[in-house]
Amino acid sequence: MGRSFAQIAFTPLVKEEQTKHGSRFQYERMQKLSNPGDTLTEYEREFILSRDSFYLATVSETGWPYIQHRGGEPGFLHVIDDRTLGFADYRGNRQYISLGNLEHDDRVALFLMDYPSRTRLKILGRAEIHEGASAQKWIEDLSEPKVRKLVERAIVIRVEAFDWNCQQHITPRFTEEQVVEVVAPLRERLARLEEENKRLEAKLARLSVAG
Ligand SMILES: Cc1cc2nc3c(=O)[nH]c(=O)nc-3n(C[C@H](O)[C@H](O)[C@H](O)COP(=O)(O)O)c2cc1C
């Protein structure tokens, strides 16, 4: 865990709970010894660029936490540099809940899951909304070439901290594409066996006619 993540996430009440439950000493030590952890390394970059979805948490002006799923082709969440992420915001159901929340508070939490490897990454940052004529460059840079939907705005996230979590309690799940790839050799083997079975049945039929 990077120091920046602990500085943000370990609020006074969180620290009180850690003290009450006996983990404060360990985390204080970890916090002191750790590196800042506010710049993405090649490892985070690769992980982020291979995601086809993430969850975006915002906070409303009435204090409610809110989470929305964002999805696209791998790479739709761009790593602009080691402290900056960005994605194109397409026209959707036009509820604009995340957008409204960001008007009030630019802080976001991103939750990225890789189910096959049971890995998760949490990112904390501040979101900038780029809309209108002045946002054209951002919109061009962040739009996915294959997607033919109206990009309403670009959302740029300035990363302040991140943390990886352990693999516990994550059930491995696979996309349809990943399943197709894994079962392809089995399908081929099945097809070969079916052919062989047909040939053997025909041979058997010929033998029983001859007999
Ligand atoms: C027609 C349509 C297309 C959508 N396309 C996407 C999409 O490509 N990626 C995505 O993350 N969400 C997509 N969504 C979901 C929304 O854009 C959703 O409105 C957006 O995430 C904002 O949600 P919020 O108001 O809860 O913040 C789509 C929704 C609709 C109705």
JSON list of C-alpha atoms and ligand atoms in Angstrom, two decimals:
[
{"chain": "A", "resi": 1, "resn": "MET", "atom": "CA", "xyz": [0.00, 0.00, 0.00]},
{"chain": "A", "resi": 2, "resn": "GLY", "atom": "CA", "xyz": [1.30, 3.45, -0.93]},
{"chain": "A", "resi": 3, "resn": "ARG", "atom": "CA", "xyz": [1.51, 6.22, 1.67]},
{"chain": "A", "resi": 4, "resn": "SER", "atom": "CA", "xyz": [-0.88, 8.42, -0.31]},
{"chain": "A", "resi": 5, "resn": "PHE", "atom": "CA", "xyz": [-3.63, 5.80, -0.19]},
{"chain": "A", "resi": 6, "resn": "ALA", "atom": "CA", "xyz": [-3.27, 5.42, 3.57]},
{"chain": "A", "resi": 7, "resn": "GLN", "atom": "CA", "xyz": [-3.23, 9.21, 4.04]},
{"chain": "A", "resi": 8, "resn": "ILE", "atom": "CA", "xyz": [-6.54, 9.53, 2.19]},
{"chain": "A", "resi": 9, "resn": "ALA", "atom": "CA", "xyz": [-8.34, 6.37, 3.26]},
{"chain": "A", "resi": 10, "resn": "PHE", "atom": "CA", "xyz": [-7.23, 6.18, 6.89]},
{"chain": "A", "resi": 11, "resn": "THR", "atom": "CA", "xyz": [-9.38, 8.99, 8.25]},
{"chain": "A", "resi": 12, "resn": "PRO", "atom": "CA", "xyz": [-9.43, 9.67, 12.02]},
{"chain": "A", "resi": 13, "resn": "LEU", "atom": "CA", "xyz": [-12.47, 7.42, 12.48]},
{"chain": "A", "resi": 14, "resn": "VAL", "atom": "CA", "xyz": [-10.87, 4.66, 10.38]},
{"chain": "A", "resi": 15, "resn": "LYS", "atom": "CA", "xyz": [-7.74, 4.91, 12.52]},
{"chain": "A", "resi": 16, "resn": "GLU", "atom": "CA", "xyz": [-9.88, 4.72, 15.67]},
{"chain": "A", "resi": 17, "resn": "GLU", "atom": "CA", "xyz": [-11.43, 1.49, 14.39]},
{"chain": "A", "resi": 18, "resn": "GLN", "atom": "CA", "xyz": [-7.98, 0.10, 13.55]},
{"chain": "A", "resi": 19, "resn": "THR", "atom": "CA", "xyz": [-6.83, 0.91, 17.08]},
{"chain": "A", "resi": 20, "resn": "LYS", "atom": "CA", "xyz": [-9.94, -0.65, 18.59]},
{"chain": "A", "resi": 21, "resn": "HIS", "atom": "CA", "xyz": [-9.47, -3.84, 16.58]},
{"chain": "A", "resi": 22, "resn": "GLY", "atom": "CA", "xyz": [-5.70, -4.10, 16.96]},
{"chain": "A", "resi": 23, "resn": "SER", "atom": "CA", "xyz": [-4.42, -3.37, 13.43]},
{"chain": "A", "resi": 24, "resn": "ARG", "atom": "CA", "xyz": [-3.36, 0.29, 13.85]},
{"chain": "A", "resi": 25, "resn": "PHE", "atom": "CA", "xyz": [0.24, -0.49, 14.83]},
{"chain": "A", "resi": 26, "resn": "GLN", "atom": "CA", "xyz": [0.80, -2.65, 11.74]},
{"chain": "A", "resi": 27, "resn": "TYR", "atom": "CA", "xyz": [-0.75, -0.08, 9.37]},
{"chain": "A", "resi": 28, "resn": "GLU", "atom": "CA", "xyz": [1.07, 2.87, 10.93]},
{"chain": "A", "resi": 29, "resn": "ARG", "atom": "CA", "xyz": [4.36, 1.05, 10.39]},
{"chain": "A", "resi": 30, "resn": "MET", "atom": "CA", "xyz": [3.41, 0.12, 6.85]},
{"chain": "A", "resi": 31, "resn": "GLN", "atom": "CA", "xyz": [2.42, 3.73, 6.14]},
{"chain": "A", "resi": 32, "resn": "LYS", "atom": "CA", "xyz": [5.75, 5.06, 7.43]},
{"chain": "A", "resi": 33, "resn": "LEU", "atom": "CA", "xyz": [7.85, 2.56, 5.47]},
{"chain": "A", "resi": 34, "resn": "SER", "atom": "CA", "xyz": [5.92, 2.69, 2.22]},
{"chain": "A", "resi": 35, "resn": "ASN", "atom": "CA", "xyz": [6.68, 4.75, -0.89]},
{"chain": "A", "resi": 36, "resn": "PRO", "atom": "CA", "xyz": [4.30, 7.59, -1.86]},
{"chain": "A", "resi": 37, "resn": "GLY", "atom": "CA", "xyz": [2.39, 5.27, -4.24]},
{"chain": "A", "resi": 38, "resn": "ASP", "atom": "CA", "xyz": [0.73, 8.09, -6.14]},
{"chain": "A", "resi": 39, "resn": "THR", "atom": "CA", "xyz": [2.25, 7.42, -9.57]},
{"chain": "A", "resi": 40, "resn": "LEU", "atom": "CA", "xyz": [1.16, 4.51, -11.70]},
{"chain": "A", "resi": 41, "resn": "THR", "atom": "CA", "xyz": [3.88, 2.05, -12.62]},
{"chain": "A", "resi": 42, "resn": "GLU", "atom": "CA", "xyz": [4.07, -0.09, -15.75]},
{"chain": "A", "resi": 43, "resn": "TYR", "atom": "CA", "xyz": [2.28, -2.82, -13.82]},
{"chain": "A", "resi": 44, "resn": "GLU", "atom": "CA", "xyz": [-0.79, -0.64, -13.10]},
{"chain": "A", "resi": 45, "resn": "ARG", "atom": "CA", "xyz": [-0.66, 0.76, -16.64]},
{"chain": "A", "resi": 46, "resn": "GLU", "atom": "CA", "xyz": [-0.89, -2.69, -18.21]},
{"chain": "A", "resi": 47, "resn": "PHE", "atom": "CA", "xyz": [-3.64, -3.75, -15.84]},
{"chain": "A", "resi": 48, "resn": "ILE", "atom": "CA", "xyz": [-5.73, -0.63, -16.53]},
{"chain": "A", "resi": 49, "resn": "LEU", "atom": "CA", "xyz": [-5.27, -0.86, -20.30]},
{"chain": "A", "resi": 50, "resn": "SER", "atom": "CA", "xyz": [-6.47, -4.45, -20.40]},
{"chain": "A", "resi": 51, "resn": "ARG", "atom": "CA", "xyz": [-9.73, -3.78, -18.53]},
{"chain": "A", "resi": 52, "resn": "ASP", "atom": "CA", "xyz": [-13.04, -3.77, -20.41]},
{"chain": "A", "resi": 53, "resn": "SER", "atom": "CA", "xyz": [-14.92, -2.23, -17.49]},
{"chain": "A", "resi": 54, "resn": "PHE", "atom": "CA", "xyz": [-14.58, -0.47, -14.19]},
{"chain": "A", "resi": 55, "resn": "TYR", "atom": "CA", "xyz": [-16.81, 0.93, -11.47]},
{"chain": "A", "resi": 56, "resn": "LEU", "atom": "CA", "xyz": [-16.85, 4.65, -10.83]},
{"chain": "A", "resi": 57, "resn": "ALA", "atom": "CA", "xyz": [-17.87, 5.95, -7.42]},
{"chain": "A", "resi": 58, "resn": "THR", "atom": "CA", "xyz": [-18.88, 9.56, -6.81]},
{"chain": "A", "resi": 59, "resn": "VAL", "atom": "CA", "xyz": [-20.53, 11.39, -3.90]},
{"chain": "A", "resi": 60, "resn": "SER", "atom": "CA", "xyz": [-23.73, 13.39, -4.25]},
{"chain": "A", "resi": 61, "resn": "GLU", "atom": "CA", "xyz": [-24.26, 16.82, -2.71]},
{"chain": "A", "resi": 62, "resn": "THR", "atom": "CA", "xyz": [-26.66, 15.13, -0.26]},
{"chain": "A", "resi": 63, "resn": "GLY", "atom": "CA", "xyz": [-23.78, 12.90, 0.89]},
{"chain": "A", "resi": 64, "resn": "TRP", "atom": "CA", "xyz": [-24.89, 9.66, -0.76]},
{"chain": "A", "resi": 65, "resn": "PRO", "atom": "CA", "xyz": [-22.24, 7.45, -2.30]},
{"chain": "A", "resi": 66, "resn": "TYR", "atom": "CA", "xyz": [-23.04, 6.41, -5.87]},
{"chain": "A", "resi": 67, "resn": "ILE", "atom": "CA", "xyz": [-21.52, 3.75, -8.12]},
{"chain": "A", "resi": 68, "resn": "GLN", "atom": "CA", "xyz": [-21.87, 3.36, -11.88]},
{"chain": "A", "resi": 69, "resn": "HIS", "atom": "CA", "xyz": [-20.42, 0.69, -14.16]},
{"chain": "A", "resi": 70, "resn": "ARG", "atom": "CA", "xyz": [-18.44, 1.90, -17.17]},
{"chain": "A", "resi": 71, "resn": "GLY", "atom": "CA", "xyz": [-17.63, -0.41, -20.04]},
{"chain": "A", "resi": 72, "resn": "GLY", "atom": "CA", "xyz": [-15.86, -0.47, -23.40]},
{"chain": "A", "resi": 73, "resn": "GLU", "atom": "CA", "xyz": [-13.19, -2.25, -25.41]},
{"chain": "A", "resi": 74, "resn": "PRO", "atom": "CA", "xyz": [-9.94, -2.92, -23.48]},
{"chain": "A", "resi": 75, "resn": "GLY", "atom": "CA", "xyz": [-8.01, 0.34, -23.44]},
{"chain": "A", "resi": 76, "resn": "PHE", "atom": "CA", "xyz": [-11.13, 2.53, -23.29]},
{"chain": "A", "resi": 77, "resn": "LEU", "atom": "CA", "xyz": [-9.84, 3.76, -19.95]},
{"chain": "A", "resi": 78, "resn": "HIS", "atom": "CA", "xyz": [-6.71, 5.52, -21.16]},
{"chain": "A", "resi": 79, "resn": "VAL", "atom": "CA", "xyz": [-3.53, 5.95, -19.17]},
{"chain": "A", "resi": 80, "resn": "ILE", "atom": "CA", "xyz": [-2.50, 9.43, -20.27]},
{"chain": "A", "resi": 81, "resn": "ASP", "atom": "CA", "xyz": [0.56, 9.53, -17.99]},
{"chain": "A", "resi": 82, "resn": "ASP", "atom": "CA", "xyz": [1.61, 8.06, -14.67]},
{"chain": "A", "resi": 83, "resn": "ARG", "atom": "CA", "xyz": [-0.84, 10.29, -12.77]},
{"chain": "A", "resi": 84, "resn": "THR", "atom": "CA", "xyz": [-3.64, 10.74, -15.28]},
{"chain": "A", "resi": 85, "resn": "LEU", "atom": "CA", "xyz": [-6.43, 8.56, -16.67]},
{"chain": "A", "resi": 86, "resn": "GLY", "atom": "CA", "xyz": [-9.20, 9.47, -19.07]},
{"chain": "A", "resi": 87, "resn": "PHE", "atom": "CA", "xyz": [-12.21, 8.12, -20.90]},
{"chain": "A", "resi": 88, "resn": "ALA", "atom": "CA", "xyz": [-14.82, 9.28, -23.37]},
{"chain": "A", "resi": 89, "resn": "ASP", "atom": "CA", "xyz": [-18.30, 9.70, -21.88]},
{"chain": "A", "resi": 90, "resn": "TYR", "atom": "CA", "xyz": [-20.87, 8.58, -24.46]},
{"chain": "A", "resi": 91, "resn": "ARG", "atom": "CA", "xyz": [-24.50, 9.64, -24.53]},
{"chain": "A", "resi": 92, "resn": "GLY", "atom": "CA", "xyz": [-26.43, 7.06, -22.49]},
{"chain": "A", "resi": 93, "resn": "ASN", "atom": "CA", "xyz": [-29.61, 7.13, -20.43]},
{"chain": "A", "resi": 94, "resn": "ARG", "atom": "CA", "xyz": [-29.17, 10.86, -19.77]},
{"chain": "A", "resi": 95, "resn": "GLN", "atom": "CA", "xyz": [-29.64, 10.61, -16.01]},
{"chain": "A", "resi": 96, "resn": "TYR", "atom": "CA", "xyz": [-26.28, 12.36, -15.50]},
{"chain": "A", "resi": 97, "resn": "ILE", "atom": "CA", "xyz": [-25.98, 11.21, -11.91]},
{"chain": "A", "resi": 98, "resn": "SER", "atom": "CA", "xyz": [-22.18, 10.83, -11.87]},
{"chain": "A", "resi": 99, "resn": "LEU", "atom": "CA", "xyz": [-21.86, 14.09, -13.78]},
{"chain": "A", "resi": 100, "resn": "GLY", "atom": "CA", "xyz": [-24.08, 15.99, -11.34]},
{"chain": "A", "resi": 101, "resn": "ASN", "atom": "CA", "xyz": [-22.17, 14.52, -8.41]},
{"chain": "A", "resi": 102, "resn": "LEU", "atom": "CA", "xyz": [-18.88, 15.63, -9.95]},
{"chain": "A", "resi": 103, "resn": "GLU", "atom": "CA", "xyz": [-20.19, 19.19, -10.23]},
{"chain": "A", "resi": 104, "resn": "HIS", "atom": "CA", "xyz": [-20.37, 19.22, -6.45]},
{"chain": "A", "resi": 105, "resn": "ASP", "atom": "CA", "xyz": [-17.31, 17.11, -5.58]},
{"chain": "A", "resi": 106, "resn": "ASP", "atom": "CA", "xyz": [-14.61, 16.12, -8.06]},
{"chain": "A", "resi": 107, "resn": "ARG", "atom": "CA", "xyz": [-13.38, 13.20, -5.95]},
{"chain": "A", "resi": 108, "resn": "VAL", "atom": "CA", "xyz": [-13.81, 9.73, -7.44]},
{"chain": "A", "resi": 109, "resn": "ALA", "atom": "CA", "xyz": [-12.97, 6.15, -6.57]},
{"chain": "A", "resi": 110, "resn": "LEU", "atom": "CA", "xyz": [-12.41, 3.68, -9.38]},
{"chain": "A", "resi": 111, "resn": "PHE", "atom": "CA", "xyz": [-12.66, -0.05, -8.84]},
{"chain": "A", "resi": 112, "resn": "LEU", "atom": "CA", "xyz": [-11.07, -2.27, -11.47]},
{"chain": "A", "resi": 113, "resn": "MET", "atom": "CA", "xyz": [-11.50, -6.05, -11.44]},
{"chain": "A", "resi": 114, "resn": "ASP", "atom": "CA", "xyz": [-9.75, -8.80, -13.35]},
{"chain": "A", "resi": 115, "resn": "TYR", "atom": "CA", "xyz": [-11.88, -11.84, -12.54]},
{"chain": "A", "resi": 116, "resn": "PRO", "atom": "CA", "xyz": [-9.75, -14.55, -14.23]},
{"chain": "A", "resi": 117, "resn": "SER", "atom": "CA", "xyz": [-6.64, -13.54, -12.26]},
{"chain": "A", "resi": 118, "resn": "ARG", "atom": "CA", "xyz": [-8.74, -12.52, -9.22]},
{"chain": "A", "resi": 119, "resn": "THR", "atom": "CA", "xyz": [-7.02, -9.14, -9.02]},
{"chain": "A", "resi": 120, "resn": "ARG", "atom": "CA", "xyz": [-8.50, -5.78, -8.05]},
{"chain": "A", "resi": 121, "resn": "LEU", "atom": "CA", "xyz": [-7.16, -2.27, -8.12]},
{"chain": "A", "resi": 122, "resn": "LYS", "atom": "CA", "xyz": [-8.64, 0.72, -6.32]},
{"chain": "A", "resi": 123, "resn": "ILE", "atom": "CA", "xyz": [-7.80, 4.20, -7.54]},
{"chain": "A", "resi": 124, "resn": "LEU", "atom": "CA", "xyz": [-8.61, 7.52, -5.86]},
{"chain": "A", "resi": 125, "resn": "GLY", "atom": "CA", "xyz": [-8.49, 10.73, -7.81]},
{"chain": "A", "resi": 126, "resn": "ARG", "atom": "CA", "xyz": [-10.12, 13.93, -8.92]},
{"chain": "A", "resi": 127, "resn": "ALA", "atom": "CA", "xyz": [-12.17, 14.13, -12.10]},
{"chain": "A", "resi": 128, "resn": "GLU", "atom": "CA", "xyz": [-12.17, 16.95, -14.62]},
{"chain": "A", "resi": 129, "resn": "ILE", "atom": "CA", "xyz": [-15.04, 17.28, -17.07]},
{"chain": "A", "resi": 130, "resn": "HIS", "atom": "CA", "xyz": [-14.10, 18.49, -20.55]},
{"chain": "A", "resi": 131, "resn": "GLU", "atom": "CA", "xyz": [-17.12, 19.50, -22.65]},
{"chain": "A", "resi": 132, "resn": "GLY", "atom": "CA", "xyz": [-17.90, 21.64, -25.66]},
{"chain": "A", "resi": 133, "resn": "ALA", "atom": "CA", "xyz": [-15.63, 23.17, -28.30]},
{"chain": "A", "resi": 134, "resn": "SER", "atom": "CA", "xyz": [-12.61, 23.50, -26.04]},
{"chain": "A", "resi": 135, "resn": "ALA", "atom": "CA", "xyz": [-12.79, 19.76, -25.27]},
{"chain": "A", "resi": 136, "resn": "GLN", "atom": "CA", "xyz": [-12.41, 18.58, -28.88]},
{"chain": "A", "resi": 137, "resn": "LYS", "atom": "CA", "xyz": [-8.78, 17.51, -28.48]},
{"chain": "A", "resi": 138, "resn": "TRP", "atom": "CA", "xyz": [-9.56, 15.51, -25.33]},
{"chain": "A", "resi": 139, "resn": "ILE", "atom": "CA", "xyz": [-12.61, 13.95, -26.99]},
{"chain": "A", "resi": 140, "resn": "GLU", "atom": "CA", "xyz": [-10.61, 12.96, -30.09]},
{"chain": "A", "resi": 141, "resn": "ASP", "atom": "CA", "xyz": [-7.79, 11.50, -28.01]},
{"chain": "A", "resi": 142, "resn": "LEU", "atom": "CA", "xyz": [-10.07, 9.48, -25.73]},
{"chain": "A", "resi": 143, "resn": "SER", "atom": "CA", "xyz": [-12.77, 8.27, -28.14]},
{"chain": "A", "resi": 144, "resn": "GLU", "atom": "CA", "xyz": [-12.68, 4.63, -29.21]},
{"chain": "A", "resi": 145, "resn": "PRO", "atom": "CA", "xyz": [-12.23, 4.41, -32.99]},
{"chain": "A", "resi": 146, "resn": "LYS", "atom": "CA", "xyz": [-14.76, 1.58, -33.40]},
{"chain": "A", "resi": 147, "resn": "VAL", "atom": "CA", "xyz": [-17.56, 3.13, -31.32]},
{"chain": "A", "resi": 148, "resn": "ARG", "atom": "CA", "xyz": [-20.13, 5.08, -33.33]},
{"chain": "A", "resi": 149, "resn": "LYS", "atom": "CA", "xyz": [-21.85, 6.85, -30.45]},
{"chain": "A", "resi": 150, "resn": "LEU", "atom": "CA", "xyz": [-22.03, 10.50, -29.55]},
{"chain": "A", "resi": 151, "resn": "VAL", "atom": "CA", "xyz": [-19.26, 11.45, -27.17]},
{"chain": "A", "resi": 152, "resn": "GLU", "atom": "CA", "xyz": [-20.76, 14.06, -24.87]},
{"chain": "A", "resi": 153, "resn": "ARG", "atom": "CA", "xyz": [-17.60, 14.82, -22.94]},
{"chain": "A", "resi": 154, "resn": "ALA", "atom": "CA", "xyz": [-14.17, 13.61, -21.89]},
{"chain": "A", "resi": 155, "resn": "ILE", "atom": "CA", "xyz": [-13.57, 12.71, -18.27]},
{"chain": "A", "resi": 156, "resn": "VAL", "atom": "CA", "xyz": [-9.98, 13.09, -17.11]},
{"chain": "A", "resi": 157, "resn": "ILE", "atom": "CA", "xyz": [-8.95, 11.69, -13.74]},
{"chain": "A", "resi": 158, "resn": "ARG", "atom": "CA", "xyz": [-5.95, 13.02, -11.84]},
{"chain": "A", "resi": 159, "resn": "VAL", "atom": "CA", "xyz": [-4.78, 10.06, -9.77]},
{"chain": "A", "resi": 160, "resn": "GLU", "atom": "CA", "xyz": [-3.97, 10.80, -6.12]},
{"chain": "A", "resi": 161, "resn": "ALA", "atom": "CA", "xyz": [-3.54, 7.28, -4.78]},
{"chain": "A", "resi": 162, "resn": "PHE", "atom": "CA", "xyz": [-4.12, 3.63, -5.55]},
{"chain": "A", "resi": 163, "resn": "ASP", "atom": "CA", "xyz": [-4.02, 0.30, -3.82]},
{"chain": "A", "resi": 164, "resn": "TRP", "atom": "CA", "xyz": [-4.16, -3.36, -4.78]},
{"chain": "A", "resi": 165, "resn": "ASN", "atom": "CA", "xyz": [-6.27, -5.76, -2.79]},
{"chain": "A", "resi": 166, "resn": "CYS", "atom": "CA", "xyz": [-5.76, -9.42, -2.04]},
{"chain": "A", "resi": 167, "resn": "GLN", "atom": "CA", "xyz": [-7.40, -12.15, -4.12]},
{"chain": "A", "resi": 168, "resn": "GLN", "atom": "CA", "xyz": [-9.61, -13.45, -1.38]},
{"chain": "A", "resi": 169, "resn": "HIS", "atom": "CA", "xyz": [-13.30, -14.07, -2.03]},
{"chain": "A", "resi": 170, "resn": "ILE", "atom": "CA", "xyz": [-13.09, -13.28, -5.74]},
{"chain": "A", "resi": 171, "resn": "THR", "atom": "CA", "xyz": [-14.70, -16.01, -7.83]},
{"chain": "A", "resi": 172, "resn": "PRO", "atom": "CA", "xyz": [-12.85, -16.38, -11.14]},
{"chain": "A", "resi": 173, "resn": "ARG", "atom": "CA", "xyz": [-15.18, -15.41, -14.02]},
{"chain": "A", "resi": 174, "resn": "PHE", "atom": "CA", "xyz": [-14.49, -15.45, -17.72]},
{"chain": "A", "resi": 175, "resn": "THR", "atom": "CA", "xyz": [-15.85, -13.48, -20.65]},
{"chain": "A", "resi": 176, "resn": "GLU", "atom": "CA", "xyz": [-17.49, -15.29, -23.56]},
{"chain": "A", "resi": 177, "resn": "GLU", "atom": "CA", "xyz": [-14.37, -14.61, -25.66]},
{"chain": "A", "resi": 178, "resn": "GLN", "atom": "CA", "xyz": [-12.08, -16.13, -23.03]},
{"chain": "A", "resi": 179, "resn": "VAL", "atom": "CA", "xyz": [-14.32, -19.22, -22.71]},
{"chain": "A", "resi": 180, "resn": "VAL", "atom": "CA", "xyz": [-14.40, -19.68, -26.50]},
{"chain": "A", "resi": 181, "resn": "GLU", "atom": "CA", "xyz": [-10.59, -19.54, -26.59]},
{"chain": "A", "resi": 182, "resn": "VAL", "atom": "CA", "xyz": [-10.20, -22.08, -23.78]},
{"chain": "A", "resi": 183, "resn": "VAL", "atom": "CA", "xyz": [-12.73, -24.57, -25.17]},
{"chain": "A", "resi": 184, "resn": "ALA", "atom": "CA", "xyz": [-11.50, -24.31, -28.80]},
{"chain": "A", "resi": 185, "resn": "PRO", "atom": "CA", "xyz": [-9.07, -27.32, -28.51]},
{"chain": "A", "resi": 186, "resn": "LEU", "atom": "CA", "xyz": [-11.81, -29.34, -26.78]},
{"chain": "A", "resi": 187, "resn": "ARG", "atom": "CA", "xyz": [-14.27, -28.52, -29.58]},
{"chain": "A", "resi": 188, "resn": "GLU", "atom": "CA", "xyz": [-11.72, -29.62, -32.17]},
{"chain": "A", "resi": 189, "resn": "ARG", "atom": "CA", "xyz": [-11.08, -32.86, -30.29]},
{"chain": "A", "resi": 190, "resn": "LEU", "atom": "CA", "xyz": [-14.83, -33.49, -30.01]},
{"chain": "A", "resi": 191, "resn": "ALA", "atom": "CA", "xyz": [-15.27, -32.94, -33.76]},
{"chain": "A", "resi": 192, "resn": "ARG", "atom": "CA", "xyz": [-12.44, -35.39, -34.48]},
{"chain": "A", "resi": 193, "resn": "LEU", "atom": "CA", "xyz": [-13.93, -38.00, -32.12]},
{"chain": "A", "resi": 194, "resn": "GLU", "atom": "CA", "xyz": [-17.39, -37.57, -33.70]},
{"chain": "A", "resi": 195, "resn": "GLU", "atom": "CA", "xyz": [-15.87, -38.17, -37.15]},
{"chain": "A", "resi": 196, "resn": "GLU", "atom": "CA", "xyz": [-14.02, -41.21, -35.88]},
{"chain": "A", "resi": 197, "resn": "ASN", "atom": "CA", "xyz": [-17.20, -42.50, -34.24]},
{"chain": "A", "resi": 198, "resn": "LYS", "atom": "CA", "xyz": [-19.11, -42.12, -37.50]},
{"chain": "A", "resi": 199, "resn": "ARG", "atom": "CA", "xyz": [-16.42, -44.01, -39.39]},
{"chain": "A", "resi": 200, "resn": "LEU", "atom": "CA", "xyz": [-16.39, -46.81, -36.81]},
{"chain": "A", "resi": 201, "resn": "GLU", "atom": "CA", "xyz": [-20.21, -47.09, -36.83]},
{"chain": "A", "resi": 202, "resn": "ALA", "atom": "CA", "xyz": [-20.18, -47.37, -40.64]},
{"chain": "A", "resi": 203, "resn": "LYS", "atom": "CA", "xyz": [-17.46, -50.03, -40.46]},
{"chain": "A", "resi": 204, "resn": "LEU", "atom": "CA", "xyz": [-19.43, -51.96, -37.86]},
{"chain": "A", "resi": 205, "resn": "ALA", "atom": "CA", "xyz": [-22.56, -51.79, -40.02]},
{"chain": "A", "resi": 206, "resn": "ARG", "atom": "CA", "xyz": [-20.60, -53.11, -43.01]},
{"chain": "A", "resi": 207, "resn": "LEU", "atom": "CA", "xyz": [-19.17, -55.96, -40.93]},
{"chain": "A", "resi": 208, "resn": "SER", "atom": "CA", "xyz": [-22.56, -56.99, -39.56]},
{"chain": "A", "resi": 209, "resn": "VAL", "atom": "CA", "xyz": [-24.04, -57.02, -43.14]},
{"chain": "A", "resi": 210, "resn": "ALA", "atom": "CA", "xyz": [-21.11, -59.13, -44.33]},
{"chain": "A", "resi": 211, "resn": "GLY", "atom": "CA", "xyz": [-21.46, -61.50, -41.33]},
{"chain": "B", "resi": 1, "resn": "LIG", "atom": "C1", "xyz": [-27.97, 3.67, -25.47]},
{"chain": "B", "resi": 1, "resn": "LIG", "atom": "C2", "xyz": [-27.01, 3.61, -24.34]},
{"chain": "B", "resi": 1, "resn": "LIG", "atom": "C3", "xyz": [-25.66, 3.39, -24.57]},
{"chain": "B", "resi": 1, "resn": "LIG", "atom": "C4", "xyz": [-24.73, 3.34, -23.54]},
{"chain": "B", "resi": 1, "resn": "LIG", "atom": "N1", "xyz": [-23.39, 3.10, -23.78]},
{"chain": "B", "resi": 1, "resn": "LIG", "atom": "C5", "xyz": [-22.51, 3.02, -22.76]},
{"chain": "B", "resi": 1, "resn": "LIG", "atom": "C6", "xyz": [-21.13, 2.74, -22.98]},
{"chain": "B", "resi": 1, "resn": "LIG", "atom": "O1", "xyz": [-20.65, 2.55, -24.10]},
{"chain": "B", "resi": 1, "resn": "LIG", "atom": "N2", "xyz": [-20.30, 2.66, -21.91]},
{"chain": "B", "resi": 1, "resn": "LIG", "atom": "C7", "xyz": [-20.75, 2.86, -20.64]},
{"chain": "B", "resi": 1, "resn": "LIG", "atom": "O2", "xyz": [-19.96, 2.77, -19.71]},
{"chain": "B", "resi": 1, "resn": "LIG", "atom": "N3", "xyz": [-22.06, 3.14, -20.40]},
{"chain": "B", "resi": 1, "resn": "LIG", "atom": "C8", "xyz": [-22.93, 3.22, -21.43]},
{"chain": "B", "resi": 1, "resn": "LIG", "atom": "N4", "xyz": [-24.25, 3.45, -21.18]},
{"chain": "B", "resi": 1, "resn": "LIG", "atom": "C9", "xyz": [-24.67, 3.72, -19.80]},
{"chain": "B", "resi": 1, "resn": "LIG", "atom": "C10", "xyz": [-24.72, 5.14, -19.62]},
{"chain": "B", "resi": 1, "resn": "LIG", "atom": "O3", "xyz": [-24.05, 5.98, -20.44]},
{"chain": "B", "resi": 1, "resn": "LIG", "atom": "C11", "xyz": [-24.97, 5.76, -18.30]},
{"chain": "B", "resi": 1, "resn": "LIG", "atom": "O4", "xyz": [-25.95, 6.63, -18.57]},
{"chain": "B", "resi": 1, "resn": "LIG", "atom": "C12", "xyz": [-23.73, 6.50, -17.82]},
{"chain": "B", "resi": 1, "resn": "LIG", "atom": "O5", "xyz": [-22.85, 5.51, -17.32]},
{"chain": "B", "resi": 1, "resn": "LIG", "atom": "C13", "xyz": [-24.04, 7.56, -16.81]},
{"chain": "B", "resi": 1, "resn": "LIG", "atom": "O6", "xyz": [-24.63, 6.97, -15.72]},
{"chain": "B", "resi": 1, "resn": "LIG", "atom": "P1", "xyz": [-25.03, 7.78, -14.42]},
{"chain": "B", "resi": 1, "resn": "LIG", "atom": "O7", "xyz": [-26.12, 8.75, -14.80]},
{"chain": "B", "resi": 1, "resn": "LIG", "atom": "O8", "xyz": [-25.54, 6.71, -13.52]},
{"chain": "B", "resi": 1, "resn": "LIG", "atom": "O9", "xyz": [-23.83, 8.45, -13.92]},
{"chain": "B", "resi": 1, "resn": "LIG", "atom": "C14", "xyz": [-25.18, 3.50, -22.22]},
{"chain": "B", "resi": 1, "resn": "LIG", "atom": "C15", "xyz": [-26.55, 3.72, -21.98]},
{"chain": "B", "resi": 1, "resn": "LIG", "atom": "C16", "xyz": [-27.46, 3.76, -23.02]},
{"chain": "B", "resi": 1, "resn": "LIG", "atom": "C17", "xyz": [-28.91, 4.01, -22.70]}
]
